[in-house]
């Protein structure tokens, strides 16, 4: 159960429309490293995370990513509201406009719609935490790229805030990885698990020799 506070995590008040910039920013709404995928990734991974404090980290960050999704939606909406026909045609925004008018739709900057294939929930704490560390850096890079092409301070400031939060999330997942590494024992931490040695398994009609470890038919 979530408690919803009816305000953005960081204010978004954009005075000038810019559909071309909106086409770039929307990648953080429904792109491969965007906030929609991030929120669903973390809120899904928490179910199989074995430690309560790491579940809490995933829940906290996943919830915050929903707040970031809301911010990106507000930015795209304010950049594309009240567009003229000339603005739509001259900005390259027409293909999006034909399908969605100025509605907010989860898609990447290249127009590809969001897909669950853009996120991963593996059920292994080490795998999932490494996935999350990489995801936060990829999101930070996307925000870097947006800032390179954005000179509107009304857009830059919330984007800079979102970029800074990606760095904080990366640090928290780094702490979570250290906790998981310290607590996972030899039975469930893959690096030290002797049962994962590359020994052949017996198949019907075959036997594994207890002396040499080879299969004798």
mmCIF file with all atom_site columns, C-alpha atoms in Angstrom:
data_model
loop_
_atom_site.group_PDB
_atom_site.id
_atom_site.type_symbol
_atom_site.label_atom_id
_atom_site.label_alt_id
_atom_site.label_comp_id
_atom_site.label_asym_id
_atom_site.label_entity_id
_atom_site.label_seq_id
_atom_site.pdbx_PDB_ins_code
_atom_site.Cartn_x
_atom_site.Cartn_y
_atom_site.Cartn_z
_atom_site.occupancy
_atom_site.B_iso_or_equiv
_atom_site.pdbx_formal_charge
_atom_site.auth_seq_id
_atom_site.auth_comp_id
_atom_site.auth_asym_id
_atom_site.auth_atom_id
_atom_site.pdbx_PDB_model_num
ATOM 1   C CA . UNK A 1 1   ? 0.000  0.000   0.000   1.00 0.00 ? 1   UNK A CA 1
ATOM 2   C CA . UNK A 1 2   ? 1.358  3.418   -0.993  1.00 0.00 ? 2   UNK A CA 1
ATOM 3   C CA . UNK A 1 3   ? 0.526  6.845   0.312   1.00 0.00 ? 3   UNK A CA 1
ATOM 4   C CA . UNK A 1 4   ? 0.322  9.399   -2.494  1.00 0.00 ? 4   UNK A CA 1
ATOM 5   C CA . UNK A 1 5   ? 1.361  12.993  -1.901  1.00 0.00 ? 5   UNK A CA 1
ATOM 6   C CA . UNK A 1 6   ? -0.178 15.123  -4.626  1.00 0.00 ? 6   UNK A CA 1
ATOM 7   C CA . UNK A 1 7   ? 2.898  17.048  -5.699  1.00 0.00 ? 7   UNK A CA 1
ATOM 8   C CA . UNK A 1 8   ? 5.951  16.310  -7.805  1.00 0.00 ? 8   UNK A CA 1
ATOM 9   C CA . UNK A 1 9   ? 9.146  15.262  -6.063  1.00 0.00 ? 9   UNK A CA 1
ATOM 10  C CA . UNK A 1 10  ? 10.822 18.237  -7.759  1.00 0.00 ? 10  UNK A CA 1
ATOM 11  C CA . UNK A 1 11  ? 8.819  21.110  -9.319  1.00 0.00 ? 11  UNK A CA 1
ATOM 12  C CA . UNK A 1 12  ? 8.371  21.224  -13.090 1.00 0.00 ? 12  UNK A CA 1
ATOM 13  C CA . UNK A 1 13  ? 7.334  24.624  -14.458 1.00 0.00 ? 13  UNK A CA 1
ATOM 14  C CA . UNK A 1 14  ? 8.253  24.930  -18.137 1.00 0.00 ? 14  UNK A CA 1
ATOM 15  C CA . UNK A 1 15  ? 7.301  28.147  -19.903 1.00 0.00 ? 15  UNK A CA 1
ATOM 16  C CA . UNK A 1 16  ? 8.338  27.374  -23.505 1.00 0.00 ? 16  UNK A CA 1
ATOM 17  C CA . UNK A 1 17  ? 7.100  24.458  -25.582 1.00 0.00 ? 17  UNK A CA 1
ATOM 18  C CA . UNK A 1 18  ? 9.721  22.386  -27.396 1.00 0.00 ? 18  UNK A CA 1
ATOM 19  C CA . UNK A 1 19  ? 8.454  19.185  -29.034 1.00 0.00 ? 19  UNK A CA 1
ATOM 20  C CA . UNK A 1 20  ? 11.884 18.272  -30.370 1.00 0.00 ? 20  UNK A CA 1
ATOM 21  C CA . UNK A 1 21  ? 13.309 18.267  -26.849 1.00 0.00 ? 21  UNK A CA 1
ATOM 22  C CA . UNK A 1 22  ? 10.258 16.327  -25.645 1.00 0.00 ? 22  UNK A CA 1
ATOM 23  C CA . UNK A 1 23  ? 11.152 13.577  -28.123 1.00 0.00 ? 23  UNK A CA 1
ATOM 24  C CA . UNK A 1 24  ? 14.463 13.114  -26.320 1.00 0.00 ? 24  UNK A CA 1
ATOM 25  C CA . UNK A 1 25  ? 13.165 13.443  -22.776 1.00 0.00 ? 25  UNK A CA 1
ATOM 26  C CA . UNK A 1 26  ? 10.420 10.873  -23.358 1.00 0.00 ? 26  UNK A CA 1
ATOM 27  C CA . UNK A 1 27  ? 13.068 8.158   -23.560 1.00 0.00 ? 27  UNK A CA 1
ATOM 28  C CA . UNK A 1 28  ? 13.293 8.390   -19.781 1.00 0.00 ? 28  UNK A CA 1
ATOM 29  C CA . UNK A 1 29  ? 9.560  7.735   -19.618 1.00 0.00 ? 29  UNK A CA 1
ATOM 30  C CA . UNK A 1 30  ? 9.349  4.567   -21.701 1.00 0.00 ? 30  UNK A CA 1
ATOM 31  C CA . UNK A 1 31  ? 12.802 4.006   -23.162 1.00 0.00 ? 31  UNK A CA 1
ATOM 32  C CA . UNK A 1 32  ? 15.196 1.098   -22.517 1.00 0.00 ? 32  UNK A CA 1
ATOM 33  C CA . UNK A 1 33  ? 16.716 2.752   -19.437 1.00 0.00 ? 33  UNK A CA 1
ATOM 34  C CA . UNK A 1 34  ? 13.730 4.849   -18.385 1.00 0.00 ? 34  UNK A CA 1
ATOM 35  C CA . UNK A 1 35  ? 11.818 5.284   -15.184 1.00 0.00 ? 35  UNK A CA 1
ATOM 36  C CA . UNK A 1 36  ? 8.926  2.952   -16.058 1.00 0.00 ? 36  UNK A CA 1
ATOM 37  C CA . UNK A 1 37  ? 11.240 -0.023  -16.465 1.00 0.00 ? 37  UNK A CA 1
ATOM 38  C CA . UNK A 1 38  ? 13.225 0.959   -13.372 1.00 0.00 ? 38  UNK A CA 1
ATOM 39  C CA . UNK A 1 39  ? 10.178 1.120   -11.117 1.00 0.00 ? 39  UNK A CA 1
ATOM 40  C CA . UNK A 1 40  ? 8.804  -2.223  -12.291 1.00 0.00 ? 40  UNK A CA 1
ATOM 41  C CA . UNK A 1 41  ? 12.250 -3.852  -12.124 1.00 0.00 ? 41  UNK A CA 1
ATOM 42  C CA . UNK A 1 42  ? 12.865 -2.964  -8.490  1.00 0.00 ? 42  UNK A CA 1
ATOM 43  C CA . UNK A 1 43  ? 9.302  -3.498  -7.273  1.00 0.00 ? 43  UNK A CA 1
ATOM 44  C CA . UNK A 1 44  ? 9.362  -6.957  -8.896  1.00 0.00 ? 44  UNK A CA 1
ATOM 45  C CA . UNK A 1 45  ? 12.803 -7.958  -7.628  1.00 0.00 ? 45  UNK A CA 1
ATOM 46  C CA . UNK A 1 46  ? 11.930 -7.269  -3.995  1.00 0.00 ? 46  UNK A CA 1
ATOM 47  C CA . UNK A 1 47  ? 9.785  -10.410 -3.691  1.00 0.00 ? 47  UNK A CA 1
ATOM 48  C CA . UNK A 1 48  ? 12.741 -12.778 -4.002  1.00 0.00 ? 48  UNK A CA 1
ATOM 49  C CA . UNK A 1 49  ? 15.322 -10.633 -2.192  1.00 0.00 ? 49  UNK A CA 1
ATOM 50  C CA . UNK A 1 50  ? 16.225 -12.697 0.915   1.00 0.00 ? 50  UNK A CA 1
ATOM 51  C CA . UNK A 1 51  ? 17.079 -9.877  3.332   1.00 0.00 ? 51  UNK A CA 1
ATOM 52  C CA . UNK A 1 52  ? 14.512 -7.418  4.800   1.00 0.00 ? 52  UNK A CA 1
ATOM 53  C CA . UNK A 1 53  ? 16.726 -4.342  4.541   1.00 0.00 ? 53  UNK A CA 1
ATOM 54  C CA . UNK A 1 54  ? 17.449 -5.087  0.869   1.00 0.00 ? 54  UNK A CA 1
ATOM 55  C CA . UNK A 1 55  ? 13.743 -5.587  0.201   1.00 0.00 ? 55  UNK A CA 1
ATOM 56  C CA . UNK A 1 56  ? 13.272 -2.156  1.771   1.00 0.00 ? 56  UNK A CA 1
ATOM 57  C CA . UNK A 1 57  ? 15.899 -0.599  -0.522  1.00 0.00 ? 57  UNK A CA 1
ATOM 58  C CA . UNK A 1 58  ? 14.196 -2.078  -3.586  1.00 0.00 ? 58  UNK A CA 1
ATOM 59  C CA . UNK A 1 59  ? 10.785 -0.890  -2.387  1.00 0.00 ? 59  UNK A CA 1
ATOM 60  C CA . UNK A 1 60  ? 12.049 2.621   -1.583  1.00 0.00 ? 60  UNK A CA 1
ATOM 61  C CA . UNK A 1 61  ? 13.919 3.087   -4.856  1.00 0.00 ? 61  UNK A CA 1
ATOM 62  C CA . UNK A 1 62  ? 11.166 1.459   -6.911  1.00 0.00 ? 62  UNK A CA 1
ATOM 63  C CA . UNK A 1 63  ? 8.644  3.839   -5.362  1.00 0.00 ? 63  UNK A CA 1
ATOM 64  C CA . UNK A 1 64  ? 10.878 6.829   -6.019  1.00 0.00 ? 64  UNK A CA 1
ATOM 65  C CA . UNK A 1 65  ? 11.229 5.768   -9.655  1.00 0.00 ? 65  UNK A CA 1
ATOM 66  C CA . UNK A 1 66  ? 7.430  6.057   -9.928  1.00 0.00 ? 66  UNK A CA 1
ATOM 67  C CA . UNK A 1 67  ? 7.820  9.636   -8.716  1.00 0.00 ? 67  UNK A CA 1
ATOM 68  C CA . UNK A 1 68  ? 10.473 10.173  -11.389 1.00 0.00 ? 68  UNK A CA 1
ATOM 69  C CA . UNK A 1 69  ? 8.143  8.716   -14.024 1.00 0.00 ? 69  UNK A CA 1
ATOM 70  C CA . UNK A 1 70  ? 5.607  11.324  -12.947 1.00 0.00 ? 70  UNK A CA 1
ATOM 71  C CA . UNK A 1 71  ? 8.197  14.091  -13.307 1.00 0.00 ? 71  UNK A CA 1
ATOM 72  C CA . UNK A 1 72  ? 9.204  12.978  -16.806 1.00 0.00 ? 72  UNK A CA 1
ATOM 73  C CA . UNK A 1 73  ? 5.548  12.805  -17.813 1.00 0.00 ? 73  UNK A CA 1
ATOM 74  C CA . UNK A 1 74  ? 5.061  16.363  -16.547 1.00 0.00 ? 74  UNK A CA 1
ATOM 75  C CA . UNK A 1 75  ? 8.122  17.579  -18.479 1.00 0.00 ? 75  UNK A CA 1
ATOM 76  C CA . UNK A 1 76  ? 6.969  15.976  -21.739 1.00 0.00 ? 76  UNK A CA 1
ATOM 77  C CA . UNK A 1 77  ? 3.432  17.274  -21.254 1.00 0.00 ? 77  UNK A CA 1
ATOM 78  C CA . UNK A 1 78  ? 4.569  20.844  -20.615 1.00 0.00 ? 78  UNK A CA 1
ATOM 79  C CA . UNK A 1 79  ? 6.952  20.755  -23.570 1.00 0.00 ? 79  UNK A CA 1
ATOM 80  C CA . UNK A 1 80  ? 4.174  19.662  -25.949 1.00 0.00 ? 80  UNK A CA 1
ATOM 81  C CA . UNK A 1 81  ? 1.027  21.433  -24.748 1.00 0.00 ? 81  UNK A CA 1
ATOM 82  C CA . UNK A 1 82  ? -0.764 23.877  -27.054 1.00 0.00 ? 82  UNK A CA 1
ATOM 83  C CA . UNK A 1 83  ? 1.384  23.072  -30.088 1.00 0.00 ? 83  UNK A CA 1
ATOM 84  C CA . UNK A 1 84  ? 0.659  24.757  -33.398 1.00 0.00 ? 84  UNK A CA 1
ATOM 85  C CA . UNK A 1 85  ? 0.523  22.782  -36.657 1.00 0.00 ? 85  UNK A CA 1
ATOM 86  C CA . UNK A 1 86  ? 3.735  24.462  -37.712 1.00 0.00 ? 86  UNK A CA 1
ATOM 87  C CA . UNK A 1 87  ? 5.524  23.379  -34.519 1.00 0.00 ? 87  UNK A CA 1
ATOM 88  C CA . UNK A 1 88  ? 4.358  19.796  -34.978 1.00 0.00 ? 88  UNK A CA 1
ATOM 89  C CA . UNK A 1 89  ? 5.540  19.608  -38.585 1.00 0.00 ? 89  UNK A CA 1
ATOM 90  C CA . UNK A 1 90  ? 8.820  21.507  -38.233 1.00 0.00 ? 90  UNK A CA 1
ATOM 91  C CA . UNK A 1 91  ? 10.009 19.699  -35.101 1.00 0.00 ? 91  UNK A CA 1
ATOM 92  C CA . UNK A 1 92  ? 9.711  16.155  -36.394 1.00 0.00 ? 92  UNK A CA 1
ATOM 93  C CA . UNK A 1 93  ? 7.005  15.521  -33.801 1.00 0.00 ? 93  UNK A CA 1
ATOM 94  C CA . UNK A 1 94  ? 4.373  14.637  -36.416 1.00 0.00 ? 94  UNK A CA 1
ATOM 95  C CA . UNK A 1 95  ? 4.797  10.812  -36.317 1.00 0.00 ? 95  UNK A CA 1
ATOM 96  C CA . UNK A 1 96  ? 4.246  10.786  -32.557 1.00 0.00 ? 96  UNK A CA 1
ATOM 97  C CA . UNK A 1 97  ? 1.401  13.308  -32.856 1.00 0.00 ? 97  UNK A CA 1
ATOM 98  C CA . UNK A 1 98  ? -0.441 11.183  -35.412 1.00 0.00 ? 98  UNK A CA 1
ATOM 99  C CA . UNK A 1 99  ? -0.519 8.199   -33.044 1.00 0.00 ? 99  UNK A CA 1
ATOM 100 C CA . UNK A 1 100 ? -0.903 9.911   -29.669 1.00 0.00 ? 100 UNK A CA 1
ATOM 101 C CA . UNK A 1 101 ? -1.697 13.604  -30.296 1.00 0.00 ? 101 UNK A CA 1
ATOM 102 C CA . UNK A 1 102 ? 0.005  15.158  -27.253 1.00 0.00 ? 102 UNK A CA 1
ATOM 103 C CA . UNK A 1 103 ? -0.825 12.293  -24.903 1.00 0.00 ? 103 UNK A CA 1
ATOM 104 C CA . UNK A 1 104 ? 1.955  10.820  -22.787 1.00 0.00 ? 104 UNK A CA 1
ATOM 105 C CA . UNK A 1 105 ? 2.831  7.383   -24.133 1.00 0.00 ? 105 UNK A CA 1
ATOM 106 C CA . UNK A 1 106 ? 5.682  5.131   -22.915 1.00 0.00 ? 106 UNK A CA 1
ATOM 107 C CA . UNK A 1 107 ? 8.151  5.098   -25.776 1.00 0.00 ? 107 UNK A CA 1
ATOM 108 C CA . UNK A 1 108 ? 11.837 5.598   -26.444 1.00 0.00 ? 108 UNK A CA 1
ATOM 109 C CA . UNK A 1 109 ? 13.347 8.567   -28.247 1.00 0.00 ? 109 UNK A CA 1
ATOM 110 C CA . UNK A 1 110 ? 13.448 6.477   -31.427 1.00 0.00 ? 110 UNK A CA 1
ATOM 111 C CA . UNK A 1 111 ? 9.700  5.846   -31.205 1.00 0.00 ? 111 UNK A CA 1
ATOM 112 C CA . UNK A 1 112 ? 9.823  2.224   -30.054 1.00 0.00 ? 112 UNK A CA 1
ATOM 113 C CA . UNK A 1 113 ? 7.125  1.553   -27.431 1.00 0.00 ? 113 UNK A CA 1
ATOM 114 C CA . UNK A 1 114 ? 8.025  0.325   -23.973 1.00 0.00 ? 114 UNK A CA 1
ATOM 115 C CA . UNK A 1 115 ? 8.292  -3.417  -23.525 1.00 0.00 ? 115 UNK A CA 1
ATOM 116 C CA . UNK A 1 116 ? 8.829  -5.642  -20.494 1.00 0.00 ? 116 UNK A CA 1
ATOM 117 C CA . UNK A 1 117 ? 11.813 -7.079  -22.379 1.00 0.00 ? 117 UNK A CA 1
ATOM 118 C CA . UNK A 1 118 ? 13.643 -3.868  -21.412 1.00 0.00 ? 118 UNK A CA 1
ATOM 119 C CA . UNK A 1 119 ? 13.812 -4.932  -17.748 1.00 0.00 ? 119 UNK A CA 1
ATOM 120 C CA . UNK A 1 120 ? 14.972 -8.023  -15.863 1.00 0.00 ? 120 UNK A CA 1
ATOM 121 C CA . UNK A 1 121 ? 14.018 -9.738  -12.624 1.00 0.00 ? 121 UNK A CA 1
ATOM 122 C CA . UNK A 1 122 ? 16.126 -12.869 -12.219 1.00 0.00 ? 122 UNK A CA 1
ATOM 123 C CA . UNK A 1 123 ? 15.389 -13.981 -8.653  1.00 0.00 ? 123 UNK A CA 1
ATOM 124 C CA . UNK A 1 124 ? 19.081 -14.177 -7.752  1.00 0.00 ? 124 UNK A CA 1
ATOM 125 C CA . UNK A 1 125 ? 20.213 -11.395 -5.379  1.00 0.00 ? 125 UNK A CA 1
ATOM 126 C CA . UNK A 1 126 ? 23.708 -11.015 -6.840  1.00 0.00 ? 126 UNK A CA 1
ATOM 127 C CA . UNK A 1 127 ? 22.446 -11.013 -10.421 1.00 0.00 ? 127 UNK A CA 1
ATOM 128 C CA . UNK A 1 128 ? 19.612 -8.578  -9.702  1.00 0.00 ? 128 UNK A CA 1
ATOM 129 C CA . UNK A 1 129 ? 21.803 -6.126  -7.795  1.00 0.00 ? 129 UNK A CA 1
ATOM 130 C CA . UNK A 1 130 ? 24.415 -6.070  -10.576 1.00 0.00 ? 130 UNK A CA 1
ATOM 131 C CA . UNK A 1 131 ? 21.575 -5.512  -13.043 1.00 0.00 ? 131 UNK A CA 1
ATOM 132 C CA . UNK A 1 132 ? 20.404 -2.553  -10.968 1.00 0.00 ? 132 UNK A CA 1
ATOM 133 C CA . UNK A 1 133 ? 23.854 -1.013  -10.687 1.00 0.00 ? 133 UNK A CA 1
ATOM 134 C CA . UNK A 1 134 ? 24.193 -1.102  -14.462 1.00 0.00 ? 134 UNK A CA 1
ATOM 135 C CA . UNK A 1 135 ? 20.655 0.240   -14.935 1.00 0.00 ? 135 UNK A CA 1
ATOM 136 C CA . UNK A 1 136 ? 21.335 3.276   -12.769 1.00 0.00 ? 136 UNK A CA 1
ATOM 137 C CA . UNK A 1 137 ? 24.481 4.127   -14.696 1.00 0.00 ? 137 UNK A CA 1
ATOM 138 C CA . UNK A 1 138 ? 22.675 3.745   -18.032 1.00 0.00 ? 138 UNK A CA 1
ATOM 139 C CA . UNK A 1 139 ? 19.911 6.056   -16.821 1.00 0.00 ? 139 UNK A CA 1
ATOM 140 C CA . UNK A 1 140 ? 22.522 8.572   -15.632 1.00 0.00 ? 140 UNK A CA 1
ATOM 141 C CA . UNK A 1 141 ? 24.147 8.462   -19.077 1.00 0.00 ? 141 UNK A CA 1
ATOM 142 C CA . UNK A 1 142 ? 20.789 9.099   -20.755 1.00 0.00 ? 142 UNK A CA 1
ATOM 143 C CA . UNK A 1 143 ? 20.261 12.159  -18.574 1.00 0.00 ? 143 UNK A CA 1
ATOM 144 C CA . UNK A 1 144 ? 23.792 13.299  -19.471 1.00 0.00 ? 144 UNK A CA 1
ATOM 145 C CA . UNK A 1 145 ? 22.874 13.033  -23.155 1.00 0.00 ? 145 UNK A CA 1
ATOM 146 C CA . UNK A 1 146 ? 19.650 14.996  -22.657 1.00 0.00 ? 146 UNK A CA 1
ATOM 147 C CA . UNK A 1 147 ? 21.530 17.766  -20.849 1.00 0.00 ? 147 UNK A CA 1
ATOM 148 C CA . UNK A 1 148 ? 23.982 18.049  -23.758 1.00 0.00 ? 148 UNK A CA 1
ATOM 149 C CA . UNK A 1 149 ? 21.113 19.091  -26.038 1.00 0.00 ? 149 UNK A CA 1
ATOM 150 C CA . UNK A 1 150 ? 19.047 21.116  -23.578 1.00 0.00 ? 150 UNK A CA 1
ATOM 151 C CA . UNK A 1 151 ? 19.640 24.818  -22.878 1.00 0.00 ? 151 UNK A CA 1
ATOM 152 C CA . UNK A 1 152 ? 16.258 25.616  -21.282 1.00 0.00 ? 152 UNK A CA 1
ATOM 153 C CA . UNK A 1 153 ? 16.838 26.115  -17.535 1.00 0.00 ? 153 UNK A CA 1
ATOM 154 C CA . UNK A 1 154 ? 13.218 25.155  -16.809 1.00 0.00 ? 154 UNK A CA 1
ATOM 155 C CA . UNK A 1 155 ? 14.005 21.702  -18.185 1.00 0.00 ? 155 UNK A CA 1
ATOM 156 C CA . UNK A 1 156 ? 17.630 21.429  -17.151 1.00 0.00 ? 156 UNK A CA 1
ATOM 157 C CA . UNK A 1 157 ? 17.019 21.847  -13.421 1.00 0.00 ? 157 UNK A CA 1
ATOM 158 C CA . UNK A 1 158 ? 14.574 18.938  -12.982 1.00 0.00 ? 158 UNK A CA 1
ATOM 159 C CA . UNK A 1 159 ? 16.705 16.788  -15.298 1.00 0.00 ? 159 UNK A CA 1
ATOM 160 C CA . UNK A 1 160 ? 19.784 17.584  -13.196 1.00 0.00 ? 160 UNK A CA 1
ATOM 161 C CA . UNK A 1 161 ? 17.830 16.583  -10.084 1.00 0.00 ? 161 UNK A CA 1
ATOM 162 C CA . UNK A 1 162 ? 16.859 13.262  -11.686 1.00 0.00 ? 162 UNK A CA 1
ATOM 163 C CA . UNK A 1 163 ? 20.443 12.643  -12.764 1.00 0.00 ? 163 UNK A CA 1
ATOM 164 C CA . UNK A 1 164 ? 21.661 13.217  -9.199  1.00 0.00 ? 164 UNK A CA 1
ATOM 165 C CA . UNK A 1 165 ? 19.126 10.705  -7.873  1.00 0.00 ? 165 UNK A CA 1
ATOM 166 C CA . UNK A 1 166 ? 20.427 8.051   -10.280 1.00 0.00 ? 166 UNK A CA 1
ATOM 167 C CA . UNK A 1 167 ? 23.855 8.479   -8.694  1.00 0.00 ? 167 UNK A CA 1
ATOM 168 C CA . UNK A 1 168 ? 22.375 8.116   -5.196  1.00 0.00 ? 168 UNK A CA 1
ATOM 169 C CA . UNK A 1 169 ? 20.514 4.972   -6.261  1.00 0.00 ? 169 UNK A CA 1
ATOM 170 C CA . UNK A 1 170 ? 23.735 3.541   -7.684  1.00 0.00 ? 170 UNK A CA 1
ATOM 171 C CA . UNK A 1 171 ? 25.426 4.124   -4.335  1.00 0.00 ? 171 UNK A CA 1
ATOM 172 C CA . UNK A 1 172 ? 22.590 2.467   -2.406  1.00 0.00 ? 172 UNK A CA 1
ATOM 173 C CA . UNK A 1 173 ? 22.637 -0.578  -4.659  1.00 0.00 ? 173 UNK A CA 1
ATOM 174 C CA . UNK A 1 174 ? 26.397 -0.761  -4.136  1.00 0.00 ? 174 UNK A CA 1
ATOM 175 C CA . UNK A 1 175 ? 25.797 -0.880  -0.386  1.00 0.00 ? 175 UNK A CA 1
ATOM 176 C CA . UNK A 1 176 ? 23.113 -3.536  -0.916  1.00 0.00 ? 176 UNK A CA 1
ATOM 177 C CA . UNK A 1 177 ? 25.516 -5.664  -2.958  1.00 0.00 ? 177 UNK A CA 1
ATOM 178 C CA . UNK A 1 178 ? 28.084 -5.558  -0.165  1.00 0.00 ? 178 UNK A CA 1
ATOM 179 C CA . UNK A 1 179 ? 25.444 -6.655  2.356   1.00 0.00 ? 179 UNK A CA 1
ATOM 180 C CA . UNK A 1 180 ? 24.287 -9.499  0.122   1.00 0.00 ? 180 UNK A CA 1
ATOM 181 C CA . UNK A 1 181 ? 27.850 -10.639 -0.550  1.00 0.00 ? 181 UNK A CA 1
ATOM 182 C CA . UNK A 1 182 ? 28.662 -10.703 3.157   1.00 0.00 ? 182 UNK A CA 1
ATOM 183 C CA . UNK A 1 183 ? 25.542 -12.642 4.111   1.00 0.00 ? 183 UNK A CA 1
ATOM 184 C CA . UNK A 1 184 ? 25.232 -15.223 1.364   1.00 0.00 ? 184 UNK A CA 1
ATOM 185 C CA . UNK A 1 185 ? 26.940 -18.390 2.499   1.00 0.00 ? 185 UNK A CA 1
ATOM 186 C CA . UNK A 1 186 ? 28.621 -21.190 0.577   1.00 0.00 ? 186 UNK A CA 1
ATOM 187 C CA . UNK A 1 187 ? 25.289 -22.906 -0.072  1.00 0.00 ? 187 UNK A CA 1
ATOM 188 C CA . UNK A 1 188 ? 23.715 -20.075 -1.995  1.00 0.00 ? 188 UNK A CA 1
ATOM 189 C CA . UNK A 1 189 ? 26.483 -17.724 -3.131  1.00 0.00 ? 189 UNK A CA 1
ATOM 190 C CA . UNK A 1 190 ? 27.466 -18.921 -6.580  1.00 0.00 ? 190 UNK A CA 1
ATOM 191 C CA . UNK A 1 191 ? 31.170 -18.014 -6.407  1.00 0.00 ? 191 UNK A CA 1
ATOM 192 C CA . UNK A 1 192 ? 31.754 -20.422 -3.537  1.00 0.00 ? 192 UNK A CA 1
ATOM 193 C CA . UNK A 1 193 ? 29.107 -23.063 -4.220  1.00 0.00 ? 193 UNK A CA 1
ATOM 194 C CA . UNK A 1 194 ? 30.843 -26.428 -4.681  1.00 0.00 ? 194 UNK A CA 1
ATOM 195 C CA . UNK A 1 195 ? 27.720 -27.983 -6.179  1.00 0.00 ? 195 UNK A CA 1
ATOM 196 C CA . UNK A 1 196 ? 28.192 -25.778 -9.267  1.00 0.00 ? 196 UNK A CA 1
ATOM 197 C CA . UNK A 1 197 ? 31.533 -27.359 -10.186 1.00 0.00 ? 197 UNK A CA 1
ATOM 198 C CA . UNK A 1 198 ? 31.672 -28.479 -13.802 1.00 0.00 ? 198 UNK A CA 1
ATOM 199 C CA . UNK A 1 199 ? 31.091 -32.176 -13.137 1.00 0.00 ? 199 UNK A CA 1
ATOM 200 C CA . UNK A 1 200 ? 29.046 -34.223 -15.616 1.00 0.00 ? 200 UNK A CA 1
ATOM 201 C CA . UNK A 1 201 ? 25.671 -35.445 -14.475 1.00 0.00 ? 201 UNK A CA 1
ATOM 202 C CA . UNK A 1 202 ? 24.549 -38.999 -15.079 1.00 0.00 ? 202 UNK A CA 1
ATOM 203 C CA . UNK A 1 203 ? 22.002 -39.550 -17.812 1.00 0.00 ? 203 UNK A CA 1
ATOM 204 C CA . UNK A 1 204 ? 19.733 -42.535 -18.293 1.00 0.00 ? 204 UNK A CA 1
ATOM 205 C CA . UNK A 1 205 ? 21.951 -45.476 -19.194 1.00 0.00 ? 205 UNK A CA 1
ATOM 206 C CA . UNK A 1 206 ? 25.133 -43.729 -18.038 1.00 0.00 ? 206 UNK A CA 1
ATOM 207 C CA . UNK A 1 207 ? 26.979 -43.697 -14.726 1.00 0.00 ? 207 UNK A CA 1
ATOM 208 C CA . UNK A 1 208 ? 29.398 -41.164 -13.306 1.00 0.00 ? 208 UNK A CA 1
ATOM 209 C CA . UNK A 1 209 ? 32.513 -42.852 -11.985 1.00 0.00 ? 209 UNK A CA 1
ATOM 210 C CA . UNK A 1 210 ? 33.124 -41.927 -8.350  1.00 0.00 ? 210 UNK A CA 1
ATOM 211 C CA . UNK A 1 211 ? 36.903 -42.198 -8.850  1.00 0.00 ? 211 UNK A CA 1
ATOM 212 C CA . UNK A 1 212 ? 37.542 -40.238 -12.043 1.00 0.00 ? 212 UNK A CA 1
ATOM 213 C CA . UNK A 1 213 ? 34.314 -38.248 -12.396 1.00 0.00 ? 213 UNK A CA 1
ATOM 214 C CA . UNK A 1 214 ? 33.875 -39.359 -16.005 1.00 0.00 ? 214 UNK A CA 1
ATOM 215 C CA . UNK A 1 215 ? 30.792 -40.910 -17.600 1.00 0.00 ? 215 UNK A CA 1
ATOM 216 C CA . UNK A 1 216 ? 31.162 -44.548 -18.489 1.00 0.00 ? 216 UNK A CA 1
ATOM 217 C CA . UNK A 1 217 ? 28.538 -45.895 -20.858 1.00 0.00 ? 217 UNK A CA 1
#
